Coordinates of C-alpha atoms (C1' of nucleotides) in Angstrom, one line a residue:
Chain A
X1 CA 0.2 0.1 -0.2
X2 CA 1.4 3.3 -1.1
X3 CA 0.5 6.9 -0.5
X4 CA -1.1 9.2 -3.3
X5 CA 2.3 10.7 -4.3
X6 CA 3.9 7.3 -5.2
X7 CA 0.6 6.3 -6.6
X8 CA 1.1 9.8 -8.8
X9 CA 4.5 8.6 -9.6
X10 CA 3.8 5.0 -10.8
X11 CA 0.8 5.8 -12.7
X12 CA 1.8 8.9 -14.2
X13 CA -1.5 10.4 -13.2
X14 CA -1.3 13.9 -10.8
X15 CA -2.0 13.9 -7.5
X16 CA -4.8 16.3 -7.4
X17 CA -6.3 14.7 -10.7
X18 CA -6.1 11.5 -8.8
X19 CA -8.2 13.2 -6.2
X20 CA -10.2 14.7 -9.2
X21 CA -11.0 11.1 -10.4
X22 CA -12.1 10.4 -6.6
X23 CA -14.7 13.2 -6.3
X24 CA -16.5 12.4 -9.6
X25 CA -16.5 8.6 -9.0
X26 CA -14.3 7.4 -11.8
X27 CA -12.2 5.1 -9.5
X28 CA -13.3 4.0 -6.1
X29 CA -12.5 5.9 -2.9
X30 CA -9.3 4.0 -1.9
X31 CA -8.3 3.1 1.9
X32 CA -7.3 5.2 4.4
X33 CA -4.5 4.6 7.0
X34 CA -5.2 5.9 10.6
X35 CA -3.8 9.5 9.9
X36 CA -6.6 9.8 7.1
X37 CA -4.2 9.1 4.3
X38 CA -5.1 7.8 1.3
X39 CA -3.6 4.1 0.2
X40 CA -3.2 2.6 -2.7
X41 CA -3.4 -0.6 -3.8
X42 CA -1.4 -2.2 -6.8
X43 CA -4.8 -2.8 -8.4
X44 CA -5.7 1.4 -7.7
X45 CA -2.8 2.2 -9.7
X46 CA -3.4 -0.5 -12.4
X47 CA -6.7 1.6 -12.8
X48 CA -5.0 5.1 -12.8
X49 CA -2.7 4.0 -15.7
X50 CA -5.4 2.7 -17.4
X51 CA -7.2 5.8 -17.2
X52 CA -3.8 7.6 -18.3
X53 CA -3.8 5.4 -21.1
X54 CA -7.3 6.3 -22.4
X55 CA -6.8 9.9 -21.9
X56 CA -3.2 9.8 -23.3
X57 CA -5.3 8.6 -26.5
X58 CA -7.6 11.2 -26.3
X59 CA -10.7 9.7 -25.4
X60 CA -12.9 11.8 -23.4
X61 CA -13.0 10.8 -19.6
X62 CA -16.5 9.7 -19.8
X63 CA -15.4 7.0 -22.6
X64 CA -12.5 6.5 -20.2
X65 CA -14.7 5.8 -17.4
X66 CA -17.0 3.7 -19.0
X67 CA -13.5 1.9 -21.0
X68 CA -12.5 1.0 -17.6
X69 CA -16.0 -0.3 -16.1
X70 CA -15.7 -2.5 -19.3
X71 CA -12.3 -3.7 -18.6
X72 CA -13.6 -4.5 -14.9
X73 CA -16.8 -6.3 -16.1
X74 CA -17.0 -10.1 -16.4
X75 CA -17.7 -10.0 -19.6
X76 CA -15.3 -7.9 -21.6
X77 CA -17.7 -6.7 -24.2
X78 CA -15.6 -6.1 -27.3
X79 CA -18.5 -4.3 -29.5
X80 CA -18.7 -1.6 -26.9
X81 CA -15.1 -0.8 -26.7
X82 CA -14.7 -1.1 -30.6
X83 CA -17.5 1.3 -30.7
X84 CA -15.9 3.6 -28.2
X85 CA -13.1 3.3 -30.1
X86 CA -14.3 3.7 -33.9
X87 CA -16.7 6.7 -32.7
X88 CA -13.3 8.3 -31.2
X89 CA -11.2 7.6 -34.3
X90 CA -13.7 9.6 -36.8
X91 CA -13.6 12.4 -34.1
X92 CA -9.9 12.4 -34.0
X93 CA -9.8 12.1 -38.0
X94 CA -12.3 15.2 -38.2
X95 CA -10.0 17.2 -35.9
X96 CA -7.5 16.2 -38.3
X97 CA -9.3 17.6 -41.4
X98 CA -10.4 20.9 -39.8
X99 CA -6.8 21.4 -38.4
X100 CA -5.4 20.7 -41.9
X101 CA -7.6 23.2 -43.5
X102 CA -7.2 25.5 -41.0
X103 CA -2.9 25.4 -41.6
X104 CA -3.9 25.8 -45.1
X105 CA -5.8 29.0 -44.5
X106 CA -3.4 30.2 -42.4
X107 CA -0.7 29.6 -44.6
X108 CA -2.3 31.5 -47.6
X109 CA -2.5 34.3 -45.2
X110 CA 0.6 34.6 -43.7
X111 CA 2.5 34.1 -47.3
X112 CA 0.8 37.6 -48.4
X113 CA 2.0 39.1 -45.2
X114 CA 5.5 40.9 -46.4
X115 CA 7.6 42.1 -43.5
X116 CA 7.3 45.8 -42.5
X117 CA 4.4 46.8 -44.8
X118 CA 2.6 49.7 -43.7
X119 CA -0.8 48.2 -44.1
X120 CA -0.7 44.7 -43.1
X121 CA -2.9 42.6 -45.8
X122 CA -3.4 39.7 -43.4
X123 CA -5.4 42.1 -41.7
X124 CA -6.9 43.6 -44.8
X125 CA -8.0 40.1 -45.1
X126 CA -9.2 39.3 -42.0
X127 CA -11.3 42.8 -41.9
X128 CA -12.7 42.0 -45.6
X129 CA -15.3 39.2 -46.7
Chain B
X1 CA -28.0 51.0 -36.0
X2 CA -29.2 47.6 -35.4
X3 CA -30.2 45.5 -32.3
X4 CA -28.0 42.4 -31.2
X5 CA -30.1 39.7 -33.0
X6 CA -29.2 41.4 -36.4
X7 CA -25.7 42.1 -35.5
X8 CA -25.5 38.5 -34.6
X9 CA -27.0 37.5 -37.6
X10 CA -24.7 40.0 -39.8
X11 CA -21.3 39.0 -37.8
X12 CA -22.3 35.4 -37.0
X13 CA -21.4 35.7 -33.6
X14 CA -23.8 34.6 -31.0
X15 CA -25.8 37.1 -29.2
X16 CA -24.7 35.8 -25.5
X17 CA -21.2 35.6 -27.1
X18 CA -21.5 39.3 -28.2
X19 CA -22.5 40.0 -24.6
X20 CA -19.9 38.3 -23.5
X21 CA -17.0 39.8 -25.7
X22 CA -18.3 43.1 -24.7
X23 CA -18.2 42.4 -20.5
X24 CA -14.5 41.2 -21.3
X25 CA -14.1 43.9 -22.7
X26 CA -13.2 42.6 -26.1
X27 CA -15.7 44.8 -27.9
X28 CA -16.5 48.2 -26.6
X29 CA -19.8 48.7 -25.2
X30 CA -22.3 50.0 -27.5
X31 CA -24.7 52.9 -27.7
X32 CA -28.1 51.8 -26.0
X33 CA -31.3 53.0 -27.5
X34 CA -33.9 54.5 -25.1
X35 CA -35.0 51.4 -23.7
X36 CA -31.5 50.2 -22.6
X37 CA -31.2 47.9 -25.6
X38 CA -28.0 47.7 -27.4
X39 CA -27.4 49.3 -30.9
X40 CA -24.7 48.3 -33.1
X41 CA -23.3 50.2 -35.9
X42 CA -21.6 49.2 -38.9
X43 CA -18.1 49.3 -37.3
X44 CA -19.5 47.2 -34.6
X45 CA -20.5 44.7 -36.9
X46 CA -17.5 44.5 -38.3
X47 CA -15.3 44.4 -35.3
X48 CA -17.6 41.2 -34.4
X49 CA -17.3 39.7 -37.9
X50 CA -13.2 40.0 -37.6
X51 CA -13.6 38.4 -34.0
X52 CA -15.3 35.5 -35.8
X53 CA -12.8 35.0 -38.4
X54 CA -10.0 35.1 -36.1
X55 CA -11.7 32.3 -33.8
X56 CA -12.3 30.4 -36.9
X57 CA -9.0 30.1 -37.6
X58 CA -8.3 28.8 -34.5
X59 CA -6.6 31.7 -32.8
X60 CA -7.3 31.9 -28.9
X61 CA -9.7 34.6 -28.1
X62 CA -6.5 36.9 -26.4
X63 CA -4.8 36.6 -30.1
X64 CA -8.2 37.4 -31.6
X65 CA -8.4 40.6 -29.2
X66 CA -4.7 41.6 -30.2
X67 CA -5.0 41.2 -33.6
X68 CA -8.1 43.4 -33.2
X69 CA -6.2 46.4 -31.8
X70 CA -3.6 45.8 -34.5
X71 CA -6.2 46.2 -36.7
X72 CA -7.6 49.5 -35.5
X73 CA -4.2 51.3 -34.5
X74 CA -2.9 53.8 -36.8
X75 CA 0.3 51.8 -37.6
X76 CA -0.9 48.3 -38.5
X77 CA 2.4 46.6 -37.1
X78 CA 2.8 43.7 -39.3
X79 CA 5.7 42.2 -37.5
X80 CA 3.3 41.6 -34.9
X81 CA 0.7 40.0 -37.1
X82 CA 3.3 37.8 -38.3
X83 CA 4.4 36.8 -35.1
X84 CA 0.9 35.6 -33.8
X85 CA 0.2 33.9 -36.8
X86 CA 3.4 32.2 -37.4
X87 CA 3.0 30.9 -33.9
X88 CA -0.6 29.9 -34.1
X89 CA 0.7 27.8 -37.3
X90 CA 3.4 26.2 -35.2
X91 CA 0.6 25.2 -32.6
X92 CA -1.8 23.8 -35.3
X93 CA 1.0 21.9 -37.0
X94 CA 1.8 20.5 -33.5
X95 CA -1.8 19.6 -33.1
X96 CA -1.7 17.5 -36.3
X97 CA 1.2 15.8 -35.3
X98 CA 0.0 15.0 -32.2
X99 CA -3.7 13.8 -33.6
X100 CA -1.8 12.1 -36.6
X101 CA 0.1 9.9 -34.2
X102 CA -2.8 9.0 -31.8
X103 CA -5.4 8.3 -34.9
X104 CA -2.1 5.7 -36.0
X105 CA -2.2 4.7 -32.7
X106 CA -5.8 4.1 -32.2
X107 CA -6.0 2.4 -35.6
X108 CA -3.8 -0.2 -34.1
X109 CA -5.5 -0.8 -31.4
X110 CA -8.8 -1.4 -33.0
X111 CA -7.5 -3.9 -35.7
X112 CA -6.6 -6.3 -33.3
X113 CA -10.0 -5.9 -31.9
X114 CA -11.9 -8.8 -33.7
X115 CA -15.9 -8.7 -33.2
X116 CA -16.9 -10.6 -30.1
X117 CA -14.0 -12.2 -28.4
X118 CA -14.4 -12.5 -24.7
X119 CA -11.5 -11.3 -23.9
X120 CA -11.4 -7.8 -25.7
X121 CA -7.5 -7.1 -27.1
X122 CA -8.1 -3.8 -27.0
X123 CA -8.7 -3.6 -23.1
X124 CA -5.9 -5.8 -22.7
X125 CA -3.6 -3.5 -24.3
X126 CA -5.0 -0.6 -22.3
X127 CA -4.5 -2.5 -19.1
X128 CA -0.9 -3.6 -20.1
X129 CA 2.3 -1.3 -20.3
Chain C
dG1 C1' -57.1 47.9 -26.6
dC2 C1' -55.6 43.2 -26.1
dT3 C1' -53.5 39.1 -26.8
dT4 C1' -49.4 36.6 -28.7
dG5 C1' -44.8 35.7 -29.7
dA6 C1' -40.4 37.4 -30.7
dT7 C1' -37.2 40.0 -28.9
dC8 C1' -33.9 41.9 -25.4
dC9 C1' -32.8 42.7 -20.4
dT10 C1' -29.3 41.5 -15.9
dG11 C1' -27.1 37.8 -13.4
dT12 C1' -25.5 33.4 -12.4
dA13 C1' -24.5 28.7 -13.5
dG14 C1' -22.9 25.1 -15.9
dT15 C1' -19.5 22.7 -19.6
dG16 C1' -14.4 19.6 -19.6
dG17 C1' -11.0 18.3 -17.1
dC18 C1' -7.9 19.5 -14.8
dT19 C1' -4.8 22.6 -12.0
dA20 C1' -3.9 25.8 -8.3
dC21 C1' -4.2 27.9 -4.6
dA22 C1' -4.6 28.7 1.2
dG23 C1' -4.3 27.1 5.3
dA24 C1' -3.8 23.5 8.2
dA25 C1' -1.9 18.8 9.7
dT26 C1' 0.7 15.4 9.9
dG27 C1' 5.6 13.0 8.6
dT28 C1' 10.7 12.4 8.0
dA29 C1' 15.5 13.8 8.3
dT30 C1' 19.1 16.1 10.5
Chain D
dA1 C1' 14.1 21.3 17.6
dT2 C1' 13.9 22.3 13.6
dA3 C1' 13.5 22.4 8.2
dC4 C1' 11.4 20.6 4.9
dA5 C1' 7.9 17.5 2.6
dT6 C1' 3.8 15.6 1.9
dT7 C1' -1.0 15.1 2.9
dC8 C1' -5.5 17.1 3.6
dT9 C1' -10.2 19.5 2.8
dG10 C1' -12.1 22.8 0.5
dT11 C1' -12.3 26.4 -3.2
dA12 C1' -11.3 29.3 -7.1
dG13 C1' -9.5 29.5 -12.1
dC14 C1' -8.5 28.1 -16.4
dC15 C1' -11.0 28.9 -21.9
dA16 C1' -14.6 30.5 -24.7
dC17 C1' -18.5 30.3 -24.3
dT18 C1' -23.9 28.2 -23.7
dA19 C1' -27.6 28.0 -20.8
dC20 C1' -30.7 28.6 -18.2
dA21 C1' -33.9 31.9 -14.9
dG22 C1' -37.3 35.6 -14.3
dG23 C1' -38.5 39.8 -16.1
dA24 C1' -39.2 43.7 -19.5
dT25 C1' -40.1 45.2 -24.1
dC26 C1' -41.6 45.5 -28.6
dA27 C1' -44.0 44.5 -32.8
dA28 C1' -48.1 42.3 -35.2
dG29 C1' -52.8 40.9 -36.2
dC30 C1' -57.6 41.0 -34.3

DNA sequence: GCTTGATCCTGTAGTGGCTACAGAATGTAT
DNA sequence: ATACATTCTGTAGCCACTACAGGATCAAGC
């Protein structure tokens, strides 16, 4: 059994974030020592690492929570997992598309923006339209 | 002089957002009619459209505000505009890179996830590590 | 003149997912 | 004994809106 700081180090989840997950009911309340400090088991740390990986993959916290529940349920329902993941992939691809268009638009805007011009063409472009 | 609803329609900025911009001091307080309703000039609408375009290009609101100030200053300082824009382009490209990697990681995860498996390999992968 | 419905007003609270305190109580090392 | 690190609770801030609640006013039709 380890303290919250060590659990944070081992899982990569920040201390404040761990307490936040607890408040939100995303992870169960851990044991407490006699001095009221939280005590984490290896399983607790495993949950945190799972959540960390989900979040790093860009899943919304609500999805991460669902995935964790699925992961701990007796029947690991692969269909539900697939659906969540595929929806998320679609959303990631949409974001990439949007940002790619944005990038093109920004590149075009700045391309016309020569250094030191008195009336900046980029501002003119932003005003126009 | 038009009311806030019409200014919203003409600029594409939502009514609540217009009032928010006013509260935040991003646009000046507009005139008021005798009945206390806001009255917008063509210039006011122009400002809102400018902000809308900046936001659509993904500039943070703080940058949009700076760009608007630059746009209205006597000496349209093209250098500052370039710097803001180039920083923003870099951040957009970083986001694209990150999402592209994410997309690959997610694709790999789901590729192994056959339909209806009892122990979902994606969950196994999220647990491992 | 009256009703209906649209528009507007102010003020406050919620969103997501943390993050950063404040202020107090412990624990650990010298 | 002292210094410093860690933990505790509770609250507020971040970004950029968005969504109410509860009320006032306006415009159009009858």
